[in-house]
PDB file of C-alpha atoms in Angstrom:
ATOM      1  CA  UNK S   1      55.866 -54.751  23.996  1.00 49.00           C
ATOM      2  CA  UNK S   2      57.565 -53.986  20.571  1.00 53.00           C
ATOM      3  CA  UNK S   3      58.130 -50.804  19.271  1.00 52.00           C
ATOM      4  CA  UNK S   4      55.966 -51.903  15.955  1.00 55.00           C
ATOM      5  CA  UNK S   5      52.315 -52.266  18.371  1.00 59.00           C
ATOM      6  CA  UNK S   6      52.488 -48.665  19.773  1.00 66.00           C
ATOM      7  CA  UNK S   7      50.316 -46.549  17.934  1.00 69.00           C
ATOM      8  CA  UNK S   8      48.341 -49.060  16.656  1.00 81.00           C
ATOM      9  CA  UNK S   9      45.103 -48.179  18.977  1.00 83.00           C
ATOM     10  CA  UNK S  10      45.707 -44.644  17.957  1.00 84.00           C
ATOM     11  CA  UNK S  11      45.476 -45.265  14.144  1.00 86.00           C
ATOM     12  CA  UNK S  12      42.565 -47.550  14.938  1.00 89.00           C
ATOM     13  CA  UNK S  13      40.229 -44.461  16.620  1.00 89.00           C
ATOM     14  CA  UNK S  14      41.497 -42.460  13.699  1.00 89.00           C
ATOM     15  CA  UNK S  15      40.279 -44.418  11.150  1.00 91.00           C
ATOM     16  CA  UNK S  16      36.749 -45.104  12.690  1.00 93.00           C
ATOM     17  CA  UNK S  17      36.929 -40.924  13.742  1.00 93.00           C
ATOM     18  CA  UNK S  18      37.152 -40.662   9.520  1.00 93.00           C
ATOM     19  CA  UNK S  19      34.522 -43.325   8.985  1.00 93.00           C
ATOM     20  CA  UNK S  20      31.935 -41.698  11.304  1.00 94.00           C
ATOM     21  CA  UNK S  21      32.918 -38.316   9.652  1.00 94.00           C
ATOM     22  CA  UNK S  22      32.392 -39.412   6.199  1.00 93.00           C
ATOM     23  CA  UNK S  23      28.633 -41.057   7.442  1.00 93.00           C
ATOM     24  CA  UNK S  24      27.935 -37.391   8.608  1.00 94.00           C
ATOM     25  CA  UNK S  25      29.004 -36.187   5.770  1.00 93.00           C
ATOM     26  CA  UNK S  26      26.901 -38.145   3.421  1.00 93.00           C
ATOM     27  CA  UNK S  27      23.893 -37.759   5.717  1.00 93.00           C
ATOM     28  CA  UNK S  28      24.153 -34.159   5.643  1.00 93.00           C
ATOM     29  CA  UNK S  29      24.040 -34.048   2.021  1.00 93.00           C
ATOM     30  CA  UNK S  30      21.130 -36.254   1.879  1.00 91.00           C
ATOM     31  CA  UNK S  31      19.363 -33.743   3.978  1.00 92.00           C
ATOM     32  CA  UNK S  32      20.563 -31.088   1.711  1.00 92.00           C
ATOM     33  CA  UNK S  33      19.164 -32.367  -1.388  1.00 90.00           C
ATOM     34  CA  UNK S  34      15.700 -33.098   0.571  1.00 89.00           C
ATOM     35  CA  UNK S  35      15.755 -29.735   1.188  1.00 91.00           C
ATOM     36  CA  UNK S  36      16.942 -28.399  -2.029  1.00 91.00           C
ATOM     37  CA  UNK S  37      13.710 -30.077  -3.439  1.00 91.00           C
ATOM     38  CA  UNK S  38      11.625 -28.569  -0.922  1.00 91.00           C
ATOM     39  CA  UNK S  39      12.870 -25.165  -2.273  1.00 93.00           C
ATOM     40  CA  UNK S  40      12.854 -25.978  -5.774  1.00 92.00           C
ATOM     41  CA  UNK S  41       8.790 -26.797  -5.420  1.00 91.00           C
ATOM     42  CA  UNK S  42       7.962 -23.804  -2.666  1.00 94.00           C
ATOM     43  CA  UNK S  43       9.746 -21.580  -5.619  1.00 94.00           C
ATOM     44  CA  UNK S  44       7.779 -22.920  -8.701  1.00 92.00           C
ATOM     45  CA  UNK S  45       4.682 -22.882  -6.171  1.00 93.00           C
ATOM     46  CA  UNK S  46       5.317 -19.160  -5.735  1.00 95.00           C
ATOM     47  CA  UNK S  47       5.993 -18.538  -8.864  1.00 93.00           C
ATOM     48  CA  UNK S  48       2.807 -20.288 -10.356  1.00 92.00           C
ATOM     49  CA  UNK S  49       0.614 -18.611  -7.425  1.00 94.00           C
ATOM     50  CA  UNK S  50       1.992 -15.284  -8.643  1.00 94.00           C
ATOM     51  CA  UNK S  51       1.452 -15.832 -12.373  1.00 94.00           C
ATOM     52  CA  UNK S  52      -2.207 -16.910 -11.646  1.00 94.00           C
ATOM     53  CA  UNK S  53      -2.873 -13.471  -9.951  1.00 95.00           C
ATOM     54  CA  UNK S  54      -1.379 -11.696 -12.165  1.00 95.00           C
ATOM     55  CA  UNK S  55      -3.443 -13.472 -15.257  1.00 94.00           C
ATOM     56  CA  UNK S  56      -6.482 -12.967 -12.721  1.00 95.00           C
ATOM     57  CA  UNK S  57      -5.778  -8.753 -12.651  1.00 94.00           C
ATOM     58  CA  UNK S  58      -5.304  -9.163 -16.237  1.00 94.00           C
ATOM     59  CA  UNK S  59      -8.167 -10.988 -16.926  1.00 93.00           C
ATOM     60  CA  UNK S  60     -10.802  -8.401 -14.787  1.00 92.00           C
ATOM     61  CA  UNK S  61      -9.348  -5.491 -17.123  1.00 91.00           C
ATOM     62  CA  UNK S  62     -10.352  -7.402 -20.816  1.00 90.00           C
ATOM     63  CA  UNK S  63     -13.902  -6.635 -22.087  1.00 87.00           C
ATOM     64  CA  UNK S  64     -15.653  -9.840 -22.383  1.00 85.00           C
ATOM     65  CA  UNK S  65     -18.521 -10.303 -24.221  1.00 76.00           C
ATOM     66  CA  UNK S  66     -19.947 -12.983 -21.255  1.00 62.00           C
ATOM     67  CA  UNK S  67     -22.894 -14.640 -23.467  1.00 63.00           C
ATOM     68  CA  UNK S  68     -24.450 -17.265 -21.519  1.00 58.00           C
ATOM     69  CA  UNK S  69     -22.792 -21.023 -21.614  1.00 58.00           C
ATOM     70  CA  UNK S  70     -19.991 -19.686 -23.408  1.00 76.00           C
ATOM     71  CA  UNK S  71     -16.123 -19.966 -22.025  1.00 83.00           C
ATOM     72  CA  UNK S  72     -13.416 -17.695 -23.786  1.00 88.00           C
ATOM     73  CA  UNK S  73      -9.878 -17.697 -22.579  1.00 89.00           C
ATOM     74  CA  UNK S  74      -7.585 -15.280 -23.704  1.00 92.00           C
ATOM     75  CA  UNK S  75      -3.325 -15.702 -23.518  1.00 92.00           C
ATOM     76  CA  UNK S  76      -1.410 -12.620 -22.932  1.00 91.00           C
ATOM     77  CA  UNK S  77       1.210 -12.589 -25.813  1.00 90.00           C
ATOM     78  CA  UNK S  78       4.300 -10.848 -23.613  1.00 91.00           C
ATOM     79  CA  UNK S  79       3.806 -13.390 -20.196  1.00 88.00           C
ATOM     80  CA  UNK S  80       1.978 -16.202 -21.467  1.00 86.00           C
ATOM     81  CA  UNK S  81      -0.514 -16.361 -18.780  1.00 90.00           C
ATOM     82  CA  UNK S  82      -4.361 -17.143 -19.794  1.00 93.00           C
ATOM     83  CA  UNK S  83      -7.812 -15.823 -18.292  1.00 93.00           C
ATOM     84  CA  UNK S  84     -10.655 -17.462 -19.565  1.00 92.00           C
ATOM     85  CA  UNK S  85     -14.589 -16.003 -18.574  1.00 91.00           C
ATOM     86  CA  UNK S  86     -16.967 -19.125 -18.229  1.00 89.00           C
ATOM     87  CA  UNK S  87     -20.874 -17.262 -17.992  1.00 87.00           C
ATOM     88  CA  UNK S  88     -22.739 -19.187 -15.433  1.00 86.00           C
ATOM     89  CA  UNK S  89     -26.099 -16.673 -16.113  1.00 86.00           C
ATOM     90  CA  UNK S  90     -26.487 -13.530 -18.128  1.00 84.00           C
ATOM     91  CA  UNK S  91     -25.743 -11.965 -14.538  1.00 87.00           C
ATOM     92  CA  UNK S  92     -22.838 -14.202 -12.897  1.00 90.00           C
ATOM     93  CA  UNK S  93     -19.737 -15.649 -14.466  1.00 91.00           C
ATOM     94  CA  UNK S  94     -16.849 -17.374 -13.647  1.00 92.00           C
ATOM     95  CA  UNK S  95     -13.175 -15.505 -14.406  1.00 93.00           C
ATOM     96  CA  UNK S  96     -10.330 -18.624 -14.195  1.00 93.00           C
ATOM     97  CA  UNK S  97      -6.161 -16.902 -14.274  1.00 94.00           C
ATOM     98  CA  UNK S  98      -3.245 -19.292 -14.831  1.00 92.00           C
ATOM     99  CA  UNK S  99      -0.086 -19.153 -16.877  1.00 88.00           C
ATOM    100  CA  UNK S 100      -0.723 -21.827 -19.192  1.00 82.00           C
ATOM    101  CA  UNK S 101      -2.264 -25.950 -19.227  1.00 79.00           C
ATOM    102  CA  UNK S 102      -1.587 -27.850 -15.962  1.00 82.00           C
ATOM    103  CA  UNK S 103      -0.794 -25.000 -13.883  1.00 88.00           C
ATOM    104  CA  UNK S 104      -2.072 -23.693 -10.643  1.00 90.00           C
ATOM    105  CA  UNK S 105      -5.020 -21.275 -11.063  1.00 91.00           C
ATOM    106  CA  UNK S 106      -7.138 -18.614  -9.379  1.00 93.00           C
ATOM    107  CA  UNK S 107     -10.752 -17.673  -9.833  1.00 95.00           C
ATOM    108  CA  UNK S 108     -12.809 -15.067  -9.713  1.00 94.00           C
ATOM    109  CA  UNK S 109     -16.439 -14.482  -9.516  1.00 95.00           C
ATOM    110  CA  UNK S 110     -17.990 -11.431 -11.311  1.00 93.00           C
ATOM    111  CA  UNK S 111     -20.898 -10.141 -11.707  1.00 92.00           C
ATOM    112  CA  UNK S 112     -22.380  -7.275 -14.284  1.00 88.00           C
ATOM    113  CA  UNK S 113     -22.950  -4.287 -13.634  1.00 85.00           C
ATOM    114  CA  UNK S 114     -26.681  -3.808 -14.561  1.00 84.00           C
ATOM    115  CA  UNK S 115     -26.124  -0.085 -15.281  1.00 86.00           C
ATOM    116  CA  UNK S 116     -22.820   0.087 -17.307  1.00 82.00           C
ATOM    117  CA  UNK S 117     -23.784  -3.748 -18.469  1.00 80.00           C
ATOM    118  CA  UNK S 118     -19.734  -4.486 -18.002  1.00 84.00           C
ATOM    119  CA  UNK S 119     -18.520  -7.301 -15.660  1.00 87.00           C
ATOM    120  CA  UNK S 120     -17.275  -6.328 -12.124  1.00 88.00           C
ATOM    121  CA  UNK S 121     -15.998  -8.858  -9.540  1.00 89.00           C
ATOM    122  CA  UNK S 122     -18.561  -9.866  -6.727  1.00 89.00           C
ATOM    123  CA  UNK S 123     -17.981  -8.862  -3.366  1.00 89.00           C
ATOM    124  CA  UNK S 124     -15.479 -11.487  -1.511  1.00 89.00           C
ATOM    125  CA  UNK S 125     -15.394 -13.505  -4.995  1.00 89.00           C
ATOM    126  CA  UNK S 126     -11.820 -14.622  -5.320  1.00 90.00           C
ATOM    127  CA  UNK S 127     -11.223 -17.925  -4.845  1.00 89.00           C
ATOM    128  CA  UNK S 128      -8.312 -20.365  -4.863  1.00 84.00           C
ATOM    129  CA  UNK S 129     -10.161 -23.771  -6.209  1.00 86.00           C
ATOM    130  CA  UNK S 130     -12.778 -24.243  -8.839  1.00 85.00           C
ATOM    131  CA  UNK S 131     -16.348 -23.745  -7.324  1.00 87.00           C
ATOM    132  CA  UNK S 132     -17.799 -25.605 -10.044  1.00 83.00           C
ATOM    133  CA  UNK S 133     -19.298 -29.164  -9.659  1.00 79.00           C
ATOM    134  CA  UNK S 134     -18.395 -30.652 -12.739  1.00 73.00           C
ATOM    135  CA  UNK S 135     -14.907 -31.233 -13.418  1.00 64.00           C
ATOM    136  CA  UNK S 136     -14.591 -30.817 -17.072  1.00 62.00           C
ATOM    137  CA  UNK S 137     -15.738 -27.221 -16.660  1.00 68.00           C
ATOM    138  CA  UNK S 138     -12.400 -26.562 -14.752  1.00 72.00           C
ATOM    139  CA  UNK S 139      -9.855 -28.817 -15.582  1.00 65.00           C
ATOM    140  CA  UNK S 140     -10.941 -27.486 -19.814  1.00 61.00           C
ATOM    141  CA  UNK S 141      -7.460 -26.402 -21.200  1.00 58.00           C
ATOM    142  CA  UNK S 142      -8.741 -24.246 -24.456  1.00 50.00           C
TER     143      UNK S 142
END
């Protein structure tokens, strides 16, 4: 055996030792990126879901004037977020909180007060999807 073959098996398991590594390496920062994503949508999620409440508690607080068949949205100048009242009957209507066109949104059901004559929300009215049948009516972006 010459002195120029020892060694060689050695390098040999070395080299595929750094080709494995750099596999693991790359897979692992696939995964990272997948789950970079993930985080980057659960944030704007959060953040949208937030904004929508918030619009929704701002919304409850506005006087509306609520005439029947009428939608008026309103855009808070500081935040940007929108509310918009949609009267179903002179007694029920429909309060809708985002933070702007194509966003995730929260609604509200209220109801008026027959003594004060101001909208109130109805008892176990919040809701996360738009109760109304026609799509148009919800998906509007005044």
């Amino acid at each position: 055996m010459s002195l120029h073959q020892q060694g060689s098996g050695a390098l040999t398991g070395v080299m595929i030792l750094l080709a494995m590594s750099a596999a693991l390496l790359h897979a692992t920062r696939g995964q990272l990126d997948a789950s970079l994503a993930l985080v980057a949508d659960e944030r704007q999620f959060i953040r949208q879901f937030n904004l929508a409440e918030s619009a929704l508690a701002w919304g409850k607080q506005l006087a509306w004037s609520g005439q029947n068949a009428v939608r008026e949205c309103r855009t808070e100048r500081d935040y940007g977020w929108r509310a918009c009242l949609e009267s179903i009957t002179a007694q029920r209507a429909l309060l809708r909180g985002d933070s702007g066109a194509g966003t995730l949104a929260h609604y509200q059901w209220l109801e008026v007060n027959e003594e004060t004559k101001i909208w109130q929300t109805a008892p176990h009215g919040w809701i996360d999807f738009c109760p109304l049948t026609s799509a148009e009516r919800c998906d509007k972006d005044d």
